[in-house]
Amino acid sequence: MTVLTENTYKPLTNEDAAALVRKLKLIDGHDLAVSEIGDGNLNLVFRVQSSTESIIVKQALPYAKVVGESWPLTLDRARIESEALILAAKYVPDLVPKVLYSDSTLAVTIMEDLSDHSILRKSLIEGTAFSKLAAHIGQFTARTAFYTSDFYLHPFEKKKLVQHFSNPELCKITEDLVFTDPFFDHDTNEFSSALKPDVEKIWNDELLKKEAATLKYQFLTQAEVLLHGDLHTGSIFVTEKSTKVIDPEFAFYGPIGFDLGQFFANIALNYLSQHHHSSEPFNRKETQETLLTVIQETWTVFQNEFTRLVHEESKEVFARTPGVLQNVLEKTFIDSVGFAGCEIIRRTIGLAHVADLDSIPCEDVQLFLKKKALHLGTSLIKSRKSISSIEQFTSIIRGA
Ligand code: ADP
Ligand code: MG
Ligand code: MG
Ligand code: MG
């Protein structure tokens, strides 16, 4: 089996994926069925099945699948992804898929099959709520942040991890697509001509651009904690009882509020997409309120868990000095609101949209909601420093 004996990279075929799983003896049985199930933008995802078991083989391609070979992209993202999953498993073992094997030359991560879960974005579009979601994402963000921060790690150990998770090519995608291109007339942007006047308002809003630049600068420079880096609702698998965060190939050391902000933004976009149709106003309203509760509870759980960990496990001598933790939490909150604003704008007019808005069949409704989204994103970025509580944040979303 060439793929296993040569120490070189090649994109796997279905047969290669089966041979790899067979060779590693990861599942029993010889008649393995393989299908490529990836719906993401960047990578190959194979499900390899015997009659009794199944397993997932994810492989990075040397380019971005969504664009093709004209957009080369480092294979190192597969190493980052498997190592971020393995590190997260130390602190939130129930909230990530188990990694069974990884090979940085082949750019492969083999992990547990989570096909009994659904992708959160899809479920939210269908109107399903998940009662454990907020607690789980609050725990995930708090625990992965604390245990990779200077509150917990020796400064040598932390700086080693910062180097280890240096991820310049994937960060550049975020720097361009989230923090830059949507604020300029750039050819990666995508929006209907009917939205152009609202988009031009963004391009001409110098105060907004100054604030977006500040948030970009923070993203570029603040190595606070190891982030997931791509925590939108397509990176979260759910059932009623279980939550699994997948796809951390954008992991890097950045500002704590970034993951929270991306999560909040994607919940807010789904909130907007639950448009009040006159035939069912009550249902939608209830679904929308549940979504705002998810944002509030996620923040509350994050804050409580991070606080508890700092009080109980921090090695930083200033950790108990009055005001120190509070400053970090206040900064994180304000950042998360600003990052959410950037994510809302880029998902509306940038390169990668969200199905929540784009799958709405009526173009007029889409346009109406996208105008709201741009307005909401703009005001979150500009007024983030005067938003002092999570309730105030969610009431701004409610008022959008
Ligand atoms: P990409 O980096 O290309 O976005 P993802 O890791 O998000 O790849 O995976 C793309 C899709 O493949 C997911 O939306 C999901 O449908 C499927 N998938 C990924 N990991 C698993 C898994 N562990 N179990 C089951 N399906 C998975
Ligand atoms: Mg993905
Ligand atoms: Mg996906
Ligand atoms: Mg990905």
Coordinates of C-alpha atoms and ligand atoms in Angstrom, one line a residue:
M1 CA 0.0 0.0 0.0
T2 CA 2.0 2.9 -1.3
V3 CA 0.3 5.5 0.8
L4 CA 1.6 3.8 4.0
T5 CA 5.1 2.9 2.9
E6 CA 6.3 6.1 1.3
N7 CA 7.1 9.0 3.6
T8 CA 5.4 11.4 1.3
Y9 CA 2.1 13.2 1.0
K10 CA -0.6 12.2 -1.5
P11 CA -4.3 13.0 -1.5
L12 CA -6.2 9.8 -0.4
T13 CA -8.7 8.0 -2.6
N14 CA -11.5 6.1 -0.9
E15 CA -9.4 2.9 -1.4
D16 CA -6.4 4.5 0.3
A17 CA -8.5 5.6 3.3
A18 CA -9.8 2.1 3.7
A19 CA -6.3 0.6 3.4
L20 CA -5.0 3.0 6.0
V21 CA -7.7 2.1 8.5
R22 CA -7.2 -1.6 7.8
K23 CA -3.4 -1.3 8.2
L24 CA -3.8 0.5 11.5
K25 CA -6.3 -2.1 12.6
L26 CA -8.6 0.7 13.8
I27 CA -11.7 -1.2 13.0
D28 CA -12.5 -4.9 12.5
G29 CA -13.6 -6.4 9.3
H30 CA -12.3 -6.5 5.7
D31 CA -15.2 -5.2 3.7
L32 CA -14.9 -1.6 4.4
A33 CA -17.2 0.9 2.8
V34 CA -15.9 4.4 2.3
S35 CA -17.7 7.6 1.4
E36 CA -16.3 11.1 1.2
I37 CA -18.7 13.2 3.3
G38 CA -16.9 16.5 3.6
D39 CA -19.2 19.5 3.3
G40 CA -16.6 22.0 4.5
N41 CA -14.5 24.4 2.5
L42 CA -11.0 23.1 3.0
N43 CA -10.5 19.4 3.5
L44 CA -11.4 15.8 2.6
V45 CA -13.5 13.9 5.1
F46 CA -14.0 10.1 4.6
R47 CA -16.3 7.9 6.6
V48 CA -14.9 4.3 6.7
Q49 CA -17.4 1.7 7.7
S50 CA -17.4 -2.0 8.5
S51 CA -20.7 -3.8 9.2
T52 CA -20.4 -3.0 12.9
E53 CA -18.2 0.1 13.3
S54 CA -17.2 3.3 11.6
I55 CA -14.5 5.9 11.8
I56 CA -13.6 9.3 10.2
V57 CA -10.5 10.0 8.2
K58 CA -9.9 13.7 7.7
Q59 CA -7.2 14.8 5.3
A60 CA -6.0 18.3 4.4
L61 CA -5.4 19.1 0.8
P62 CA -2.4 21.3 -0.2
Y63 CA -5.0 23.9 -1.4
A64 CA -8.4 25.1 -0.2
K65 CA -11.0 22.7 -1.6
V66 CA -13.6 25.5 -2.0
V67 CA -11.4 27.5 -4.4
G68 CA -9.1 24.9 -5.9
E69 CA -5.4 24.5 -6.6
S70 CA -5.1 28.3 -7.3
W71 CA -5.3 28.8 -3.5
P72 CA -2.4 26.8 -2.0
L73 CA -2.8 26.2 1.7
T74 CA -0.3 24.6 4.2
L75 CA -0.8 21.0 5.1
D76 CA 0.5 22.0 8.6
R77 CA -3.1 22.8 9.5
A78 CA -3.7 19.0 9.9
R79 CA -1.0 18.9 12.5
I80 CA -2.5 21.9 14.2
E81 CA -6.0 20.4 14.1
S82 CA -5.0 17.0 15.6
E83 CA -2.8 18.6 18.3
A84 CA -5.4 21.1 19.3
L85 CA -8.0 18.3 19.6
I86 CA -5.6 16.2 21.7
L87 CA -4.8 19.2 23.9
A88 CA -8.5 20.1 24.3
A89 CA -9.2 16.4 25.3
K90 CA -7.1 17.0 28.4
Y91 CA -9.4 19.7 29.7
V92 CA -12.8 19.1 28.0
P93 CA -12.6 15.3 27.1
D94 CA -16.4 15.1 26.5
L95 CA -16.5 18.1 24.2
V96 CA -14.2 17.0 21.4
P97 CA -14.0 13.9 19.1
K98 CA -11.4 11.3 20.2
V99 CA -8.4 11.4 18.0
L100 CA -7.3 7.8 17.2
Y101 CA -4.4 8.4 14.9
S102 CA -2.7 11.3 13.2
D103 CA 0.1 11.6 10.6
S104 CA 1.5 15.1 9.8
T105 CA 3.1 13.9 6.5
L106 CA -0.1 12.6 5.2
A107 CA -1.9 15.5 6.8
V108 CA -4.4 13.0 8.3
T109 CA -6.4 12.9 11.5
I110 CA -8.4 9.8 12.2
M111 CA -11.1 10.3 14.8
E112 CA -14.3 8.9 16.2
D113 CA -17.4 9.0 14.0
L114 CA -19.9 11.5 15.3
S115 CA -22.6 10.8 12.7
D116 CA -25.2 10.3 15.5
H117 CA -24.7 14.1 16.0
S118 CA -25.9 16.9 13.8
I119 CA -24.2 20.0 12.7
L120 CA -25.5 22.8 14.9
R121 CA -26.0 25.3 12.1
K122 CA -28.3 22.9 10.3
S123 CA -30.3 22.1 13.4
L124 CA -30.7 25.7 14.3
I125 CA -32.0 26.5 10.8
E126 CA -34.6 23.7 11.4
G127 CA -35.5 25.5 14.6
T128 CA -34.2 22.8 17.0
A129 CA -32.9 24.0 20.5
F130 CA -30.3 22.2 22.6
S131 CA -30.6 22.6 26.3
K132 CA -26.9 21.7 27.1
L133 CA -25.3 23.7 24.3
A134 CA -24.6 27.0 26.2
A135 CA -23.2 25.2 29.2
H136 CA -21.0 23.1 27.0
I137 CA -19.6 26.0 24.9
G138 CA -19.2 28.1 28.1
Q139 CA -17.1 25.2 29.6
F140 CA -15.2 24.6 26.4
T141 CA -14.1 28.2 25.9
A142 CA -13.4 28.8 29.7
R143 CA -11.4 25.6 30.2
T144 CA -9.3 25.7 27.0
A145 CA -8.6 29.3 27.6
F146 CA -7.6 29.0 31.2
Y147 CA -5.4 26.0 30.9
T148 CA -3.4 27.5 28.0
S149 CA -3.1 31.0 29.5
D150 CA -0.5 32.7 31.7
F151 CA -2.8 32.3 34.6
Y152 CA -2.0 28.6 34.6
L153 CA 1.1 27.8 32.5
H154 CA 4.7 28.6 33.4
P155 CA 5.8 31.4 31.0
F156 CA 8.4 29.1 29.3
E157 CA 5.8 26.4 28.7
K158 CA 3.2 28.9 27.4
K159 CA 5.7 30.5 25.0
K160 CA 6.6 27.0 23.7
L161 CA 2.9 26.4 23.0
V162 CA 2.6 29.8 21.3
Q163 CA 5.4 28.7 18.9
H164 CA 4.0 25.3 18.5
F165 CA 0.6 26.6 17.5
S166 CA 2.0 29.3 15.2
N167 CA -0.5 29.1 12.3
P168 CA 0.3 32.1 10.0
E169 CA -1.4 30.9 6.8
L170 CA -4.7 30.1 8.5
C171 CA -4.6 33.3 10.5
K172 CA -4.0 35.2 7.3
I173 CA -7.3 33.9 6.0
T174 CA -9.1 35.3 9.1
E175 CA -7.1 38.5 8.9
D176 CA -8.2 39.0 5.3
L177 CA -11.7 37.6 5.2
V178 CA -13.0 38.6 8.7
F179 CA -11.0 41.8 9.5
T180 CA -10.1 43.4 6.2
D181 CA -11.8 42.6 2.9
P182 CA -15.5 43.4 4.0
F183 CA -14.5 46.9 5.0
F184 CA -13.1 47.7 1.6
D185 CA -14.2 47.3 -2.0
H186 CA -12.3 44.0 -2.4
D187 CA -13.0 41.4 -5.0
T188 CA -13.4 38.6 -2.4
N189 CA -16.6 40.2 -1.3
E190 CA -20.0 38.9 -2.3
F191 CA -23.4 40.6 -2.1
S192 CA -26.3 41.4 -4.2
S193 CA -26.4 44.8 -6.0
A194 CA -29.5 45.7 -3.9
L195 CA -27.3 45.6 -0.8
K196 CA -24.7 47.8 -2.3
P197 CA -25.8 51.1 -0.7
D198 CA -25.6 49.5 2.7
V199 CA -22.2 48.0 1.9
E200 CA -20.9 51.4 0.7
K201 CA -22.0 52.9 4.0
I202 CA -19.6 50.5 5.7
W203 CA -16.8 51.3 3.3
N204 CA -17.2 55.0 3.9
D205 CA -17.6 54.8 7.7
E206 CA -14.1 55.9 8.9
L207 CA -15.0 55.4 12.6
L208 CA -16.2 51.9 11.9
K209 CA -13.0 51.1 10.0
K210 CA -10.8 52.5 12.8
E211 CA -12.6 50.2 15.3
A212 CA -12.3 47.2 12.9
A213 CA -8.6 48.0 12.5
T214 CA -8.3 48.0 16.3
L215 CA -9.9 44.5 16.6
K216 CA -7.7 43.3 13.7
Y217 CA -4.7 44.6 15.5
Q218 CA -5.7 42.7 18.7
F219 CA -6.2 39.5 16.6
L220 CA -2.7 40.0 15.1
T221 CA -0.9 40.8 18.3
Q222 CA -2.5 39.4 21.5
A223 CA -1.3 35.9 22.2
E224 CA -3.5 35.4 25.3
V225 CA -4.7 31.8 25.0
L226 CA -5.0 28.9 22.5
L227 CA -8.1 29.5 20.5
H228 CA -10.2 27.2 18.4
G229 CA -10.0 29.9 15.7
D230 CA -13.1 28.9 13.7
L231 CA -15.9 28.4 16.3
H232 CA -18.9 29.0 14.1
T233 CA -22.0 26.8 14.3
G234 CA -20.7 24.6 11.4
S235 CA -17.8 23.6 13.7
I236 CA -20.1 22.2 16.4
F237 CA -21.8 18.8 16.5
V238 CA -24.8 18.4 18.7
T239 CA -27.4 16.0 20.1
E240 CA -29.7 16.9 22.9
K241 CA -27.2 15.6 25.5
S242 CA -23.9 16.0 23.8
T243 CA -21.8 18.7 22.2
K244 CA -18.6 18.1 20.3
V245 CA -16.4 20.9 18.9
I246 CA -14.7 19.8 15.7
D247 CA -12.4 21.3 13.1
P248 CA -9.8 23.4 15.0
E249 CA -7.4 23.8 12.0
F250 CA -7.4 27.6 12.6
A251 CA -6.1 27.1 16.2
F252 CA -3.5 29.7 17.3
Y253 CA -2.7 31.9 20.3
G254 CA -5.0 34.9 20.2
P255 CA -7.3 37.1 22.2
I256 CA -9.7 35.2 24.5
G257 CA -12.8 36.8 23.2
F258 CA -12.4 35.7 19.6
D259 CA -14.0 32.2 19.9
L260 CA -16.8 33.6 22.0
G261 CA -17.4 36.4 19.5
Q262 CA -17.6 34.1 16.5
F263 CA -20.0 31.8 18.4
F264 CA -22.2 34.7 19.5
A265 CA -22.2 36.1 15.9
N266 CA -23.4 32.9 14.4
I267 CA -26.1 32.5 17.0
A268 CA -27.1 36.1 16.3
L269 CA -27.2 35.4 12.5
N270 CA -29.5 32.5 13.1
Y271 CA -31.6 34.7 15.4
L272 CA -32.1 37.2 12.5
S273 CA -32.9 34.4 10.1
Q274 CA -35.8 33.2 12.3
H275 CA -37.7 36.0 10.7
H276 CA -41.2 36.7 11.9
H277 CA -43.5 35.2 9.3
S278 CA -47.0 36.5 10.0
S279 CA -48.4 32.9 9.9
E280 CA -46.2 31.8 12.8
P281 CA -45.1 34.8 14.8
F282 CA -45.3 33.1 18.2
N283 CA -43.1 30.1 17.4
R284 CA -40.3 32.2 15.9
K285 CA -40.3 34.6 18.8
E286 CA -39.9 31.7 21.2
T287 CA -37.1 30.2 19.2
Q288 CA -35.4 33.6 19.0
E289 CA -35.6 34.1 22.8
T290 CA -34.1 30.7 23.3
L291 CA -31.2 31.8 21.1
L292 CA -30.6 34.9 23.1
T293 CA -30.6 32.7 26.3
V294 CA -27.9 30.6 24.7
I295 CA -25.7 33.7 24.3
Q296 CA -26.4 34.8 27.8
E297 CA -25.8 31.4 29.4
T298 CA -22.7 30.8 27.4
W299 CA -21.1 34.0 28.7
T300 CA -22.3 33.3 32.2
V301 CA -20.9 29.8 32.3
F302 CA -17.6 31.0 30.6
Q303 CA -17.2 33.8 33.2
N304 CA -18.0 31.5 36.2
E305 CA -15.8 28.7 35.1
F306 CA -12.9 30.9 34.2
T307 CA -13.2 32.7 37.5
R308 CA -13.4 29.4 39.5
L309 CA -10.3 28.1 37.7
V310 CA -8.3 31.4 38.3
H311 CA -9.3 31.2 42.0
E312 CA -8.6 27.5 42.5
E313 CA -5.7 26.8 40.1
S314 CA -3.9 29.9 39.0
K315 CA -0.2 30.1 39.5
E316 CA 0.0 33.8 38.7
V317 CA 0.8 35.8 41.9
F318 CA -1.5 38.7 40.9
A319 CA -4.4 36.4 40.3
R320 CA -6.1 37.2 43.6
T321 CA -5.2 40.9 43.5
P322 CA -8.5 42.7 43.5
G323 CA -9.5 43.9 40.0
V324 CA -7.0 41.8 38.0
L325 CA -9.4 39.0 36.9
Q326 CA -12.2 41.6 36.5
N327 CA -10.1 43.5 34.0
V328 CA -9.4 40.4 32.0
L329 CA -13.1 39.5 32.0
E330 CA -14.2 43.0 31.0
K331 CA -11.7 43.1 28.2
T332 CA -12.8 39.7 27.0
F333 CA -16.4 40.7 27.0
I334 CA -15.9 43.9 25.1
D335 CA -13.6 42.1 22.6
S336 CA -16.2 39.3 22.1
V337 CA -18.8 41.9 21.2
G338 CA -16.5 43.6 18.7
F339 CA -15.4 40.3 17.2
A340 CA -19.0 39.2 16.9
G341 CA -19.7 42.4 15.0
C342 CA -16.9 41.7 12.5
E343 CA -18.1 38.1 12.0
I344 CA -21.7 39.2 11.4
I345 CA -20.5 41.7 8.7
R346 CA -18.2 39.3 7.0
R347 CA -20.8 36.4 6.9
T348 CA -23.2 38.9 5.2
I349 CA -21.0 40.5 2.5
G350 CA -17.7 38.6 2.6
L351 CA -16.4 35.5 0.9
A352 CA -18.0 32.8 3.1
H353 CA -21.7 33.3 3.8
V354 CA -24.0 31.4 6.2
A355 CA -26.9 29.2 5.1
D356 CA -29.0 30.7 7.9
L357 CA -29.4 33.8 5.7
D358 CA -28.5 32.6 2.2
S359 CA -31.0 29.7 2.2
I360 CA -34.0 32.0 2.8
P361 CA -36.0 31.6 -0.4
C362 CA -37.5 35.1 -0.7
E363 CA -34.9 37.5 -1.9
D364 CA -36.7 40.5 -0.4
V365 CA -36.7 38.9 3.0
Q366 CA -33.0 38.0 2.6
L367 CA -32.2 41.6 1.7
F368 CA -34.2 43.0 4.6
L369 CA -32.4 40.7 7.0
K370 CA -28.9 41.3 5.6
K371 CA -29.5 45.1 6.0
K372 CA -30.3 44.4 9.6
A373 CA -27.2 42.2 10.0
L374 CA -24.9 44.9 8.6
H375 CA -26.5 47.5 10.9
L376 CA -26.2 45.1 13.9
G377 CA -22.5 44.3 13.1
T378 CA -21.7 47.9 12.7
S379 CA -23.2 49.0 16.0
L380 CA -21.6 46.1 17.9
I381 CA -18.2 47.1 16.7
K382 CA -18.7 50.8 17.3
S383 CA -20.5 50.7 20.7
R384 CA -18.8 47.7 22.2
K385 CA -17.0 49.6 24.9
S386 CA -20.3 51.0 26.2
I387 CA -22.0 47.7 26.4
S388 CA -21.6 46.7 30.0
S389 CA -23.6 43.4 30.4
I390 CA -24.5 40.3 28.5
E391 CA -28.2 41.3 28.8
Q392 CA -27.4 44.6 27.2
F393 CA -25.7 42.7 24.4
T394 CA -28.7 40.4 23.7
S395 CA -31.1 43.3 23.9
I396 CA -29.2 45.0 21.1
I397 CA -29.6 41.8 19.0
R398 CA -33.3 41.8 19.9
G399 CA -33.7 45.4 18.8
A400 CA -31.9 44.8 15.5
Ligands
ADP1 P1 -13.6 21.4 7.0 O1 -12.3 21.8 7.7 O2 -13.3 21.1 5.6 O3 -14.6 22.4 7.2 P2 -14.9 19.7 9.0 O4 -14.0 19.2 10.0 O5 -15.7 20.9 9.4 O6 -14.0 20.0 7.7 O7 -15.8 18.6 8.5 C1 -16.6 18.7 7.4 C2 -17.9 17.9 7.5 O8 -17.5 16.5 7.6 C3 -18.7 18.2 8.8 O9 -19.6 19.2 8.6 C4 -19.3 16.8 9.1 O10 -20.5 16.7 8.2 C5 -18.3 15.8 8.6 N1 -17.5 15.4 9.7 C6 -16.3 16.0 10.2 N2 -15.8 15.3 11.3 C7 -16.7 14.4 11.5 C8 -16.8 13.3 12.6 N3 -15.8 13.2 13.5 N4 -17.8 12.5 12.5 C9 -18.8 12.6 11.6 N5 -18.8 13.5 10.6 C10 -17.8 14.4 10.6
MG2 MG -15.5 22.9 9.0
MG3 MG -18.4 22.0 7.8
MG4 MG -12.1 23.5 8.7

